[in-house]
mmCIF file of C-alpha atoms in Angstrom:
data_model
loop_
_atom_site.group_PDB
_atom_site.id
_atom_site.type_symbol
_atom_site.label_atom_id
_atom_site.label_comp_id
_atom_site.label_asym_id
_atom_site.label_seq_id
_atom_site.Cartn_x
_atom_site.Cartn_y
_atom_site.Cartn_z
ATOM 1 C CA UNK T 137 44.819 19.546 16.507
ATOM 2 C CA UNK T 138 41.904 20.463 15.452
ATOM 3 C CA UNK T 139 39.769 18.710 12.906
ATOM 4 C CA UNK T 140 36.826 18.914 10.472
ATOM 5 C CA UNK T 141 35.565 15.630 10.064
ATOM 6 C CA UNK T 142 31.809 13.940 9.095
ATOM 7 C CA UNK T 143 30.952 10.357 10.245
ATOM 8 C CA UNK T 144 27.941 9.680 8.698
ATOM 9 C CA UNK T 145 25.731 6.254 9.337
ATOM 10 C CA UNK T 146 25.423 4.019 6.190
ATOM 11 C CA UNK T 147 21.552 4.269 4.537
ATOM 12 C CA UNK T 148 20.907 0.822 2.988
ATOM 13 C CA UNK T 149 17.830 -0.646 1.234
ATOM 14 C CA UNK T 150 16.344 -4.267 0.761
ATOM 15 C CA UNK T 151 13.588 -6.570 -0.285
ATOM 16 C CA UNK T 152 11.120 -7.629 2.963
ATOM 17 C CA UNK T 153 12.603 -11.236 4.148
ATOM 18 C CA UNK T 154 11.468 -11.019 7.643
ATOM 19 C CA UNK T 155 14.555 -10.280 9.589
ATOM 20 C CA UNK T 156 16.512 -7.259 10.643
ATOM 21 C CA UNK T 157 18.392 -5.065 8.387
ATOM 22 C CA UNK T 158 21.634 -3.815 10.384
ATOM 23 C CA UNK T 159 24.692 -2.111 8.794
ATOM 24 C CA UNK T 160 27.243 -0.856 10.966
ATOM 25 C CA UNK T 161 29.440 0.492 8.391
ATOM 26 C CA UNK T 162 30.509 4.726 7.873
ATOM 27 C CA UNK T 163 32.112 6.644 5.983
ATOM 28 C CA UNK T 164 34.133 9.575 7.354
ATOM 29 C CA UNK T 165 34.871 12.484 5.017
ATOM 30 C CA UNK T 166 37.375 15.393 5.942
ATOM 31 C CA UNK T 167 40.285 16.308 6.677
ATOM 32 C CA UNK T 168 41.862 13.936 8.984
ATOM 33 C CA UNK T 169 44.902 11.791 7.421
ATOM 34 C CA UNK T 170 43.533 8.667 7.022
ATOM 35 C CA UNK T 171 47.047 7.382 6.363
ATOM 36 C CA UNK T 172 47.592 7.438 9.936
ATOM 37 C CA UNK T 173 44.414 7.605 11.678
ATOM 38 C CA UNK T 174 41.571 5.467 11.013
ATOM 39 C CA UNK T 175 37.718 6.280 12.804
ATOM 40 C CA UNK T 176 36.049 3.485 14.816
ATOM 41 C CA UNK T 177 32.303 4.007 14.840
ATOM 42 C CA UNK T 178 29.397 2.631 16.720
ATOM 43 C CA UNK T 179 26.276 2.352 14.496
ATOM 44 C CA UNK T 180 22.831 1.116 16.134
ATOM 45 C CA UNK T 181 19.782 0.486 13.916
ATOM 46 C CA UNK T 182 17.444 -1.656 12.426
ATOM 47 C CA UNK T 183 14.258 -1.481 9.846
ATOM 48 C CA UNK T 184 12.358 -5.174 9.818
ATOM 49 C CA UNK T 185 8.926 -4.128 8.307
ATOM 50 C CA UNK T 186 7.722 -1.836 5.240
ATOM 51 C CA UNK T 187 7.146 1.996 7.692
ATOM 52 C CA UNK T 188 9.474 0.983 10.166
ATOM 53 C CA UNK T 189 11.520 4.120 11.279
ATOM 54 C CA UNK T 190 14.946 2.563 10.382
ATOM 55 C CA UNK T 191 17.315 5.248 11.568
ATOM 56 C CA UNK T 192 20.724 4.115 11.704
ATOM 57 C CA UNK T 193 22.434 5.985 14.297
ATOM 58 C CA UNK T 194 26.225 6.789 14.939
ATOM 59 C CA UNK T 195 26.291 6.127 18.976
ATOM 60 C CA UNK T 196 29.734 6.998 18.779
ATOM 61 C CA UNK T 197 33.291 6.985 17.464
ATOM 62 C CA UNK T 198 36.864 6.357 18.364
ATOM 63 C CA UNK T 199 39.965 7.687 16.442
ATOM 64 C CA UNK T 200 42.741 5.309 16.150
ATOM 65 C CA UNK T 201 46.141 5.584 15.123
ATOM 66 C CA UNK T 202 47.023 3.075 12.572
ATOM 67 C CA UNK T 203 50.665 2.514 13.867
ATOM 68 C CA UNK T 204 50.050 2.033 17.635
ATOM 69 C CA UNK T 205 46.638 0.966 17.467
ATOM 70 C CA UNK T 206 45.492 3.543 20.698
ATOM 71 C CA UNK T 207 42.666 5.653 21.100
ATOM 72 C CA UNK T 208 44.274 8.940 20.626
ATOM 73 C CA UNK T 209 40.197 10.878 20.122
ATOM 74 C CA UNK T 210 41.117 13.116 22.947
ATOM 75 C CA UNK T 211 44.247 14.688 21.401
ATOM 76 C CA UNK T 212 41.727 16.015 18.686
ATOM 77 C CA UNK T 213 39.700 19.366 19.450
ATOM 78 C CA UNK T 214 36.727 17.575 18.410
ATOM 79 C CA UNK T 215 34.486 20.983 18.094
ATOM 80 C CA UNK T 216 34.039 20.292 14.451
ATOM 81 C CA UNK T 217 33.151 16.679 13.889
ATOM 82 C CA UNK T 218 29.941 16.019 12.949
ATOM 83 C CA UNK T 219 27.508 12.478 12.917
ATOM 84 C CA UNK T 220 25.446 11.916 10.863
ATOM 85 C CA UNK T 221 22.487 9.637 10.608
ATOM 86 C CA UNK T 222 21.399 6.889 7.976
ATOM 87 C CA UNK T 223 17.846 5.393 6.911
ATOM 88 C CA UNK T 224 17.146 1.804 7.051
ATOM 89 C CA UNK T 225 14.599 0.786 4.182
ATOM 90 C CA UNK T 226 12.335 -2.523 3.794
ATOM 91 C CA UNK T 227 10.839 -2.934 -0.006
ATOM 92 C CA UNK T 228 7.517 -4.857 -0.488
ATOM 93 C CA UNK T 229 7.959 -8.591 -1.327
ATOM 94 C CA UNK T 230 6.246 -9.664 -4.121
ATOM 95 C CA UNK T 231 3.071 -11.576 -3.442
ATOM 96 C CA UNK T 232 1.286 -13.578 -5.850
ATOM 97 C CA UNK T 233 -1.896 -15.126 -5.374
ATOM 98 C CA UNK T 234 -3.620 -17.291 -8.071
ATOM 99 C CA UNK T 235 -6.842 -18.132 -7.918
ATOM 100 C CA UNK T 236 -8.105 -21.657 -8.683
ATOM 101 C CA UNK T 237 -9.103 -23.239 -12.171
ATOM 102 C CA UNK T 238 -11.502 -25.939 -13.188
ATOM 103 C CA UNK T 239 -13.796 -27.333 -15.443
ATOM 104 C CA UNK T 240 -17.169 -28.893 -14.757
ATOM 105 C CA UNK T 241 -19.758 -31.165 -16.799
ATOM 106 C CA UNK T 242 -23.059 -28.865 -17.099
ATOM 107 C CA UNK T 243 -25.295 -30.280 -14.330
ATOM 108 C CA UNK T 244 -27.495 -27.682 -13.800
ATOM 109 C CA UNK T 245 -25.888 -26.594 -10.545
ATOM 110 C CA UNK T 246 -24.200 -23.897 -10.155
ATOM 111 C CA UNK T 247 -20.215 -24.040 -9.263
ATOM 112 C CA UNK T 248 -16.830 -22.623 -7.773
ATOM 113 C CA UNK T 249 -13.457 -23.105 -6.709
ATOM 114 C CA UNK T 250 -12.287 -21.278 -3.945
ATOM 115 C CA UNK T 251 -8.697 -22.473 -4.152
ATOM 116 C CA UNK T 252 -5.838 -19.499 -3.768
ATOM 117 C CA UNK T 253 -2.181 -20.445 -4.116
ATOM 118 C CA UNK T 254 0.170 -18.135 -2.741
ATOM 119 C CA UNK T 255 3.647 -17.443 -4.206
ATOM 120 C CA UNK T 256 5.893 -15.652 -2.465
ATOM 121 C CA UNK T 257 5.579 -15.230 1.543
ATOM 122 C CA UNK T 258 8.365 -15.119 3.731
ATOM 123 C CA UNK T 259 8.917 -17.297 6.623
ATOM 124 C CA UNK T 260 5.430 -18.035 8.564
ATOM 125 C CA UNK T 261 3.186 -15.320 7.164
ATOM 126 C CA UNK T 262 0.063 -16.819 6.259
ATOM 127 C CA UNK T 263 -3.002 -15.290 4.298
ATOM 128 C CA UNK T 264 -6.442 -16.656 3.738
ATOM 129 C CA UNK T 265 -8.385 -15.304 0.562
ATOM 130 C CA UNK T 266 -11.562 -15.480 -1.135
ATOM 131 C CA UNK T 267 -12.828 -16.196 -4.769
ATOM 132 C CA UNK T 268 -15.597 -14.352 -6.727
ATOM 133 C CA UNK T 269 -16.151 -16.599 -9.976
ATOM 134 C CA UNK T 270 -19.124 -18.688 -10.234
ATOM 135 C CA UNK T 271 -20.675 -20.527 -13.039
ATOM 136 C CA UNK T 272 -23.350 -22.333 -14.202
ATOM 137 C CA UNK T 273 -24.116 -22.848 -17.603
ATOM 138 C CA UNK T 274 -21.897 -23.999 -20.473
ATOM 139 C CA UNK T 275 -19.360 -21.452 -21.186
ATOM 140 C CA UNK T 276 -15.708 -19.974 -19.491
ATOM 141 C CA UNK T 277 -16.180 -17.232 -16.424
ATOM 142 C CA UNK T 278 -13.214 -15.535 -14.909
ATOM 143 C CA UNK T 279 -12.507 -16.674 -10.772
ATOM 144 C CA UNK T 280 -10.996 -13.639 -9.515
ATOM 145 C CA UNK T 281 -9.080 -13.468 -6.115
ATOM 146 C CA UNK T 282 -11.537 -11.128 -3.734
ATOM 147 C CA UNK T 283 -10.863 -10.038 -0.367
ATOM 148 C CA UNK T 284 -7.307 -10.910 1.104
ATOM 149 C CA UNK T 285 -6.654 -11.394 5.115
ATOM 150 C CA UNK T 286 -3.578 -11.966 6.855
ATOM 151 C CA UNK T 287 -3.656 -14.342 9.448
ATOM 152 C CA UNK T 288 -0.202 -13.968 10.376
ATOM 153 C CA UNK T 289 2.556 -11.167 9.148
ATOM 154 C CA UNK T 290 1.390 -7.690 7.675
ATOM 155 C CA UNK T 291 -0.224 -6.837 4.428
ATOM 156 C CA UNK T 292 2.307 -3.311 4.004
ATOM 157 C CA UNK T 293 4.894 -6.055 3.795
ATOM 158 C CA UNK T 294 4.029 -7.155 0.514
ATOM 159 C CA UNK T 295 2.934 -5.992 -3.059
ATOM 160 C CA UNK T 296 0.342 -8.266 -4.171
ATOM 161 C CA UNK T 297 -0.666 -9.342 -7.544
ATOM 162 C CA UNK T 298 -4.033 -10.851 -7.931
ATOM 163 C CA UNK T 299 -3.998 -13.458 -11.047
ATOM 164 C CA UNK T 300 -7.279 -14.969 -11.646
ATOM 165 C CA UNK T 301 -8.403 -18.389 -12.578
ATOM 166 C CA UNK T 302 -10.635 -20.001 -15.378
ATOM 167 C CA UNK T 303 -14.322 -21.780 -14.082
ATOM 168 C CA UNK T 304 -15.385 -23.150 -17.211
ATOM 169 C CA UNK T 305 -18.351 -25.828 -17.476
ATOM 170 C CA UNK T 306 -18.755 -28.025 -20.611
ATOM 171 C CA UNK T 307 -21.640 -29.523 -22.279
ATOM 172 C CA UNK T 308 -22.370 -32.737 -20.988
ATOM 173 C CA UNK T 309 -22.745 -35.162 -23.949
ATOM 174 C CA UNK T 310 -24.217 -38.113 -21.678
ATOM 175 C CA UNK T 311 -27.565 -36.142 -20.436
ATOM 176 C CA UNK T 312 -30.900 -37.997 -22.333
ATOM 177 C CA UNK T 313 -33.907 -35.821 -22.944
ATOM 178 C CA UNK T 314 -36.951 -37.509 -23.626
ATOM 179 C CA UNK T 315 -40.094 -35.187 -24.681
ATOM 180 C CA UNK T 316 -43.377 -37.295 -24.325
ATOM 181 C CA UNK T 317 -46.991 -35.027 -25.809
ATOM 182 C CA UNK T 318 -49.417 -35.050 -23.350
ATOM 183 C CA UNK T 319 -52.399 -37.972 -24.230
ATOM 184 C CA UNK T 320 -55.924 -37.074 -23.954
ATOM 185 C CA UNK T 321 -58.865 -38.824 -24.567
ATOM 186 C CA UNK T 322 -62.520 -37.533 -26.116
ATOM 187 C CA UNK T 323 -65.920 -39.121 -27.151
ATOM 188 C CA UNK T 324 -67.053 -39.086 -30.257
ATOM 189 C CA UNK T 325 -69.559 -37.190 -30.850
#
């Protein structure tokens, strides 16, 4: 008999978690009587990263007849069947990273907080980033997160969102001034 069938390769999509994404299911469209036959298909793929090539591949296929349970492929003229591929997709994770808040007497000096807390990385990615804000004198300054490094995992793995932080420095109530005039002394003349 000859038959006109398509076993395509499922195409399936998800949010970066750092493992594999594998699906060995098909679907087979045509006209073979799926009522009595059913197709067996080998599927070999895998996507782990944001980019990576992800094809999911049909290595091959068995038909099966649902009654016996045989192999029964090669009493098909199997001219027409065609396989088709899938796509294996990774999404960005979300990554947030806050930078750090404070408040500070007014000293004089100036100050910082390089603090970033990160929300959101999977497994043992790691990042180290950097701060901008600095203040000095009484008033609120924004801390912004800077430049962002991964030490371990990849940045394409992740969408980041950059919140920043408040520096603020307040007056400081305790600090005495004391404001002595210069003395001189003159003959009179």
């Amino acid at each position: 008999d000859n038959i006109k069938i398509t076993v395509t390769a499922a195409s399936t999509e998800k949010t970066y978690d750092g493992t594999a994404l594998t699906d060995e299911h098909v679907t087979v469209t045509g006209d073979l009587d799926t009522s009595l036959y059913e197709v067996k298909a080998e599927v070999e793929g895998s996507a782990t990263h944001v980019g990576d090539n992800g094809t999911n591949k049909v290595k091959g296929y068995k038909i099966i007849d649902r009654v016996t349970q045989e192999d029964v492929t090669n009493s098909f003229d199997l001219s027409n069947v065609k396989l088709v591929n899938g796509k294996l997709s990774i999404n960005p994770a979300e990554l947030t990273l806050t930078a750090g808040s404070e408040i500070f007497v007014y000293d004089g000096e100036e100050h910082s907080n390089k603090d970033v807390t990160p929300v959101g990385l999977v497994g043992s990615d790691a990042v180290k980033a950097e701060t901008k804000g600095t203040i000095k004198n009484v008033g609120k300054a924004k801390n912004e997160v800077g430049e962002v490094t991964f030490i371990s995992g990849k940045a394409s793995d992740y969408k980041i969102n950059k919140v920043f932080g408040w520096l603020e420095v307040t007056k400081n109530d305790n600090i005495k001034i004391t404001v002595t005039a210069a003395s001189t002394e003159k003959t009179y003349d």
